[in-house]
Amino acid sequence: MISVAIDGPAGSGKSTISKIIAQKLGFVHLDTGALYRAIAYFIDKNNVDFNNENEVKKCLKFVDLKIEKSGAEQKILLGGKVLSSELRSLNITKIASRIASYRCVREYLLNFQRDFAEKQNVVMDGRDIGTVVLPNASVKIFITASPEVRAGRRLEQMSKSGEKPDYNEILDAIKKRDYEDTHRVIAPLKKADDAAVIDNSNMNLNQTVESVLSIIKERVESI
Ligand code: CDP
Ligand code: CDP
């Protein structure tokens, strides 16, 4: 199976780019951040104390997480219910960030993600795909951009969905998230030694997609 691992900080464009690349190549895209968010959603719905790692560990036994293909996209199902925009709330973002630091959660999702990549050609995006989840991925790409540019992108995304966000607040949140992601003890955000780096601070979406595609074609002869 061919696997493309795309890692990088929040707002670098990983999910948007991975989705487009997967469509172009006929691969399946998995946004691994959404898996952490789905577990956070389960914890929230069941009133589990997300600051208590032991409680979180106990409740994982009851998590029924599935991915189903729906056209070119993936649906995340929790207990048979499709989850999408509810995973993006501020509350779920906060819980996801906390529980992503727990070993039990990372181990649970590690197996889930590896199983997924064994069954089909995938483009997986996250923080630790090239370093931990798929250390033998066919292609590894680390996408980044300056915090200011990434905050500007989030501002635009949020404004489009009717919110009135403050740029400085978003920038602070991005910097905080970068710190948490890179300083986590288990599976921190880090470029894999053999990953190609794309800094897309001064690139538009099309340019980034083209750049990712050309790296994939260079590294995988059959594409
Ligand atoms: O998944 P991640 O948090 O890395 O980022 P995303 O949600 O996929 O992308 C954030 C926003 O940046 C999206 O609206 C993309 O269309 C946009 N973007 C961009 O404007 N220029 C790029 N070169 C890459 C992404
Ligand atoms: O787009 P944004 O950065 O806001 O979040 P996300 O990519 O949807 O990830 C949700 C949470 O899961 C974040 O706190 C990430 O640090 C974490 N995560 C992780 O620890 N490992 C991954 N492979 C993917 C996400």
GROMACS .gro file of C-alpha atoms and ligand atoms in nm:
model
  273
    1MET     CA    1   0.000   0.000   0.000
    2ILE     CA    2   0.114   0.358  -0.065
    3SER     CA    3   0.094   0.603   0.224
    4VAL     CA    4   0.149   0.977   0.221
    5ALA     CA    5   0.212   1.129   0.565
    6ILE     CA    6   0.146   1.501   0.597
    7ASP     CA    7   0.230   1.669   0.927
    8GLY     CA    8   0.247   2.028   1.041
    9PRO     CA    9   0.114   2.290   1.282
   10ALA     CA   10  -0.245   2.418   1.308
   11GLY     CA   11  -0.353   2.626   1.010
   12SER     CA   12  -0.072   2.520   0.779
   13GLY     CA   13  -0.332   2.383   0.536
   14LYS     CA   14  -0.276   2.010   0.602
   15SER     CA   15  -0.639   1.895   0.590
   16THR     CA   16  -0.739   2.106   0.290
   17ILE     CA   17  -0.432   2.002   0.094
   18SER     CA   18  -0.451   1.634   0.194
   19LYS     CA   19  -0.813   1.615   0.084
   20ILE     CA   20  -0.730   1.759  -0.262
   21ILE     CA   21  -0.422   1.538  -0.305
   22ALA     CA   22  -0.618   1.225  -0.209
   23GLN     CA   23  -0.887   1.311  -0.465
   24LYS     CA   24  -0.630   1.367  -0.738
   25LEU     CA   25  -0.451   1.038  -0.667
   26GLY     CA   26  -0.762   0.830  -0.594
   27PHE     CA   27  -0.635   0.765  -0.239
   28VAL     CA   28  -0.836   0.781   0.084
   29HIS     CA   29  -0.784   1.084   0.308
   30LEU     CA   30  -0.783   1.054   0.685
   31ASP     CA   31  -0.777   1.372   0.896
   32THR     CA   32  -0.634   1.228   1.216
   33GLY     CA   33  -0.708   1.544   1.418
   34ALA     CA   34  -1.076   1.460   1.369
   35LEU     CA   35  -1.019   1.127   1.549
   36TYR     CA   36  -0.885   1.307   1.858
   37ARG     CA   37  -1.183   1.540   1.831
   38ALA     CA   38  -1.426   1.245   1.811
   39ILE     CA   39  -1.285   1.101   2.134
   40ALA     CA   40  -1.312   1.446   2.293
   41TYR     CA   41  -1.676   1.457   2.182
   42PHE     CA   42  -1.742   1.117   2.342
   43ILE     CA   43  -1.581   1.233   2.667
   44ASP     CA   44  -1.785   1.552   2.669
   45LYS     CA   45  -2.117   1.376   2.594
   46ASN     CA   46  -2.055   1.123   2.873
   47ASN     CA   47  -1.946   1.385   3.128
   48VAL     CA   48  -1.609   1.221   3.178
   49ASP     CA   49  -1.356   1.444   3.356
   50PHE     CA   50  -1.110   1.510   3.072
   51ASN     CA   51  -0.845   1.630   3.316
   52ASN     CA   52  -0.842   1.287   3.479
   53GLU     CA   53  -0.633   1.053   3.263
   54ASN     CA   54  -0.751   0.745   3.451
   55GLU     CA   55  -1.117   0.825   3.390
   56VAL     CA   56  -1.042   0.888   3.023
   57LYS     CA   57  -0.860   0.554   2.999
   58LYS     CA   58  -1.158   0.369   3.148
   59CYS     CA   59  -1.407   0.524   2.909
   60LEU     CA   60  -1.204   0.434   2.596
   61LYS     CA   61  -1.341   0.078   2.618
   62PHE     CA   62  -1.682   0.215   2.527
   63VAL     CA   63  -1.573   0.425   2.229
   64ASP     CA   64  -1.717   0.287   1.905
   65LEU     CA   65  -1.532   0.479   1.633
   66LYS     CA   66  -1.567   0.399   1.263
   67ILE     CA   67  -1.472   0.561   0.934
   68GLU     CA   68  -1.701   0.518   0.636
   69LYS     CA   69  -1.639   0.625   0.282
   70SER     CA   70  -1.897   0.868   0.145
   71GLY     CA   71  -1.808   0.952  -0.217
   72ALA     CA   72  -1.455   1.090  -0.211
   73GLU     CA   73  -1.489   1.194   0.154
   74GLN     CA   74  -1.467   1.014   0.487
   75LYS     CA   75  -1.741   1.019   0.745
   76ILE     CA   76  -1.652   0.975   1.112
   77LEU     CA   77  -1.908   0.771   1.303
   78LEU     CA   78  -1.928   0.754   1.678
   79GLY     CA   79  -2.172   0.493   1.805
   80GLY     CA   80  -2.321   0.491   1.454
   81LYS     CA   81  -2.380   0.871   1.448
   82VAL     CA   82  -2.205   1.083   1.184
   83LEU     CA   83  -2.001   1.366   1.335
   84SER     CA   84  -1.883   1.672   1.143
   85SER     CA   85  -1.927   2.038   1.242
   86GLU     CA   86  -1.987   1.948   1.609
   87LEU     CA   87  -1.622   1.840   1.621
   88ARG     CA   88  -1.504   2.194   1.546
   89SER     CA   89  -1.647   2.376   1.850
   90LEU     CA   90  -1.412   2.561   2.085
   91ASN     CA   91  -1.503   2.329   2.371
   92ILE     CA   92  -1.417   2.015   2.173
   93THR     CA   93  -1.096   2.179   2.047
   94LYS     CA   94  -0.993   2.242   2.408
   95ILE     CA   95  -1.074   1.887   2.525
   96ALA     CA   96  -0.905   1.732   2.218
   97SER     CA   97  -0.588   1.925   2.284
   98ARG     CA   98  -0.580   1.801   2.647
   99ILE     CA   99  -0.656   1.434   2.582
  100ALA     CA  100  -0.411   1.420   2.288
  101SER     CA  101  -0.136   1.434   2.550
  102TYR     CA  102  -0.252   1.110   2.719
  103ARG     CA  103  -0.068   0.786   2.639
  104CYS     CA  104  -0.389   0.576   2.654
  105VAL     CA  105  -0.558   0.793   2.390
  106ARG     CA  106  -0.254   0.797   2.161
  107GLU     CA  107  -0.217   0.418   2.185
  108TYR     CA  108  -0.585   0.363   2.113
  109LEU     CA  109  -0.566   0.582   1.803
  110LEU     CA  110  -0.227   0.449   1.695
  111ASN     CA  111  -0.374   0.105   1.626
  112PHE     CA  112  -0.679   0.257   1.465
  113GLN     CA  113  -0.468   0.467   1.225
  114ARG     CA  114  -0.227   0.186   1.136
  115ASP     CA  115  -0.513  -0.054   1.059
  116PHE     CA  116  -0.662   0.209   0.832
  117ALA     CA  117  -0.338   0.258   0.636
  118GLU     CA  118  -0.288  -0.117   0.593
  119LYS     CA  119  -0.612  -0.158   0.403
  120GLN     CA  120  -0.583   0.111   0.132
  121ASN     CA  121  -0.365   0.379  -0.024
  122VAL     CA  122  -0.390   0.677   0.208
  123VAL     CA  123  -0.307   1.040   0.261
  124MET     CA  124  -0.304   1.091   0.637
  125ASP     CA  125  -0.256   1.432   0.798
  126GLY     CA  126  -0.177   1.509   1.161
  127ARG     CA  127   0.115   1.585   1.390
  128ASP     CA  128   0.296   1.252   1.432
  129ILE     CA  129   0.210   1.057   1.117
  130GLY     CA  130   0.561   1.053   0.967
  131THR     CA  131   0.736   1.015   1.303
  132VAL     CA  132   0.519   0.767   1.498
  133VAL     CA  133   0.208   0.640   1.320
  134LEU     CA  134   0.361   0.552   0.981
  135PRO     CA  135   0.739   0.568   1.022
  136ASN     CA  136   0.772   0.372   0.695
  137ALA     CA  137   0.535   0.594   0.496
  138SER     CA  138   0.610   0.605   0.122
  139VAL     CA  139   0.625   0.986   0.131
  140LYS     CA  140   0.655   1.226   0.426
  141ILE     CA  141   0.584   1.595   0.399
  142PHE     CA  142   0.601   1.860   0.670
  143ILE     CA  143   0.389   2.165   0.585
  144THR     CA  144   0.437   2.484   0.778
  145ALA     CA  145   0.382   2.861   0.760
  146SER     CA  146   0.447   3.155   0.991
  147PRO     CA  147   0.212   3.189   1.291
  148GLU     CA  148   0.091   3.526   1.153
  149VAL     CA  149  -0.007   3.376   0.817
  150ARG     CA  150  -0.176   3.077   0.984
  151ALA     CA  151  -0.371   3.308   1.218
  152GLY     CA  152  -0.484   3.508   0.913
  153ARG     CA  153  -0.615   3.187   0.752
  154ARG     CA  154  -0.806   3.085   1.062
  155LEU     CA  155  -0.952   3.437   1.083
  156GLU     CA  156  -1.079   3.404   0.727
  157GLN     CA  157  -1.220   3.054   0.788
  158MET     CA  158  -1.404   3.172   1.101
  159SER     CA  159  -1.532   3.494   0.939
  160LYS     CA  160  -1.676   3.288   0.654
  161SER     CA  161  -1.871   3.077   0.900
  162GLY     CA  162  -2.031   3.390   1.048
  163GLU     CA  163  -1.807   3.439   1.355
  164LYS     CA  164  -1.642   3.771   1.444
  165PRO     CA  165  -1.302   3.664   1.568
  166ASP     CA  166  -1.021   3.886   1.692
  167TYR     CA  167  -0.691   3.847   1.504
  168ASN     CA  168  -0.468   3.886   1.811
  169GLU     CA  169  -0.667   3.629   2.007
  170ILE     CA  170  -0.635   3.380   1.722
  171LEU     CA  171  -0.263   3.450   1.690
  172ASP     CA  172  -0.215   3.389   2.063
  173ALA     CA  173  -0.416   3.065   2.041
  174ILE     CA  174  -0.205   2.947   1.744
  175LYS     CA  175   0.118   3.017   1.934
  176LYS     CA  176  -0.015   2.838   2.242
  177ARG     CA  177  -0.119   2.537   2.032
  178ASP     CA  178   0.226   2.531   1.864
  179TYR     CA  179   0.387   2.525   2.206
  180GLU     CA  180   0.162   2.244   2.333
  181ASP     CA  181   0.201   2.039   2.014
  182THR     CA  182   0.581   2.064   2.008
  183HIS     CA  183   0.638   2.018   2.383
  184ARG     CA  184   0.411   1.719   2.438
  185VAL     CA  185   0.607   1.432   2.597
  186ILE     CA  186   0.451   1.162   2.379
  187ALA     CA  187   0.448   1.201   2.000
  188PRO     CA  188   0.515   1.576   1.981
  189LEU     CA  189   0.481   1.767   1.654
  190LYS     CA  190   0.818   1.724   1.487
  191LYS     CA  191   0.947   1.698   1.134
  192ALA     CA  192   1.056   1.341   1.052
  193ASP     CA  193   1.423   1.326   0.947
  194ASP     CA  194   1.324   1.204   0.601
  195ALA     CA  195   1.033   1.446   0.547
  196ALA     CA  196   1.033   1.712   0.275
  197VAL     CA  197   0.951   2.058   0.415
  198ILE     CA  198   0.716   2.306   0.250
  199ASP     CA  199   0.685   2.653   0.402
  200ASN     CA  200   0.375   2.790   0.234
  201SER     CA  201   0.370   3.132   0.405
  202ASN     CA  202   0.399   3.291   0.061
  203MET     CA  203   0.220   3.026  -0.141
  204ASN     CA  204  -0.146   2.996  -0.232
  205LEU     CA  205  -0.340   2.671  -0.207
  206ASN     CA  206  -0.278   2.569  -0.571
  207GLN     CA  207   0.095   2.626  -0.544
  208THR     CA  208   0.111   2.417  -0.228
  209VAL     CA  209  -0.088   2.135  -0.387
  210GLU     CA  210   0.141   2.137  -0.692
  211SER     CA  211   0.447   2.132  -0.472
  212VAL     CA  212   0.314   1.837  -0.266
  213LEU     CA  213   0.222   1.646  -0.584
  214SER     CA  214   0.565   1.692  -0.735
  215ILE     CA  215   0.732   1.562  -0.416
  216ILE     CA  216   0.502   1.256  -0.420
  217LYS     CA  217   0.581   1.189  -0.787
  218GLU     CA  218   0.953   1.221  -0.721
  219ARG     CA  219   0.940   0.972  -0.432
  220VAL     CA  220   0.689   0.716  -0.562
  221GLU     CA  221   0.779   0.589  -0.908
  222SER     CA  222   0.442   0.426  -0.977
  223ILE     CA  223   0.248   0.755  -0.949
  224CDP     O1  224  -0.547   2.129   0.872
  224CDP     P1  225  -0.479   2.258   0.908
  224CDP     O2  226  -0.514   2.310   1.043
  224CDP     O3  227  -0.330   2.250   0.888
  224CDP     O4  228  -0.525   2.367   0.803
  224CDP     P2  229  -0.657   2.378   0.715
  224CDP     O5  230  -0.775   2.389   0.802
  224CDP     O6  231  -0.659   2.273   0.607
  224CDP     O7  232  -0.628   2.515   0.634
  224CDP     C1  233  -0.646   2.642   0.688
  224CDP     C2  234  -0.693   2.738   0.579
  224CDP     O8  235  -0.580   2.785   0.506
  224CDP     C3  236  -0.789   2.678   0.475
  224CDP     O9  237  -0.897   2.769   0.456
  224CDP     C4  238  -0.705   2.672   0.349
  224CDP    O10  239  -0.780   2.687   0.230
  224CDP     C5  240  -0.608   2.788   0.368
  224CDP     N1  241  -0.480   2.775   0.295
  224CDP     C6  242  -0.435   2.880   0.221
  224CDP    O11  243  -0.504   2.980   0.217
  224CDP     N2  244  -0.315   2.875   0.152
  224CDP     C7  245  -0.239   2.766   0.159
  224CDP     N3  246  -0.123   2.764   0.091
  224CDP     C8  247  -0.283   2.657   0.238
  224CDP     C9  248  -0.405   2.666   0.307
  225CDP     O1  249  -0.685   2.203   1.307
  225CDP     P1  250  -0.639   2.211   1.451
  225CDP     O2  251  -0.495   2.227   1.464
  225CDP     O3  252  -0.716   2.308   1.535
  225CDP     O4  253  -0.669   2.070   1.518
  225CDP     P2  254  -0.668   1.923   1.459
  225CDP     O5  255  -0.563   1.905   1.356
  225CDP     O6  256  -0.809   1.891   1.423
  225CDP     O7  257  -0.623   1.840   1.588
  225CDP     C1  258  -0.706   1.831   1.706
  225CDP     C2  259  -0.615   1.801   1.825
  225CDP     O8  260  -0.556   1.671   1.809
  225CDP     C3  261  -0.499   1.900   1.841
  225CDP     O9  262  -0.485   1.933   1.978
  225CDP     C4  263  -0.377   1.823   1.793
  225CDP    O10  264  -0.261   1.855   1.865
  225CDP     C5  265  -0.415   1.679   1.819
  225CDP     N1  266  -0.358   1.586   1.720
  225CDP     C6  267  -0.256   1.503   1.760
  225CDP    O11  268  -0.214   1.508   1.876
  225CDP     N2  269  -0.201   1.414   1.673
  225CDP     C7  270  -0.247   1.405   1.547
  225CDP     N3  271  -0.195   1.315   1.463
  225CDP     C8  272  -0.351   1.490   1.504
  225CDP     C9  273  -0.404   1.583   1.593
   0.00000   0.00000   0.00000
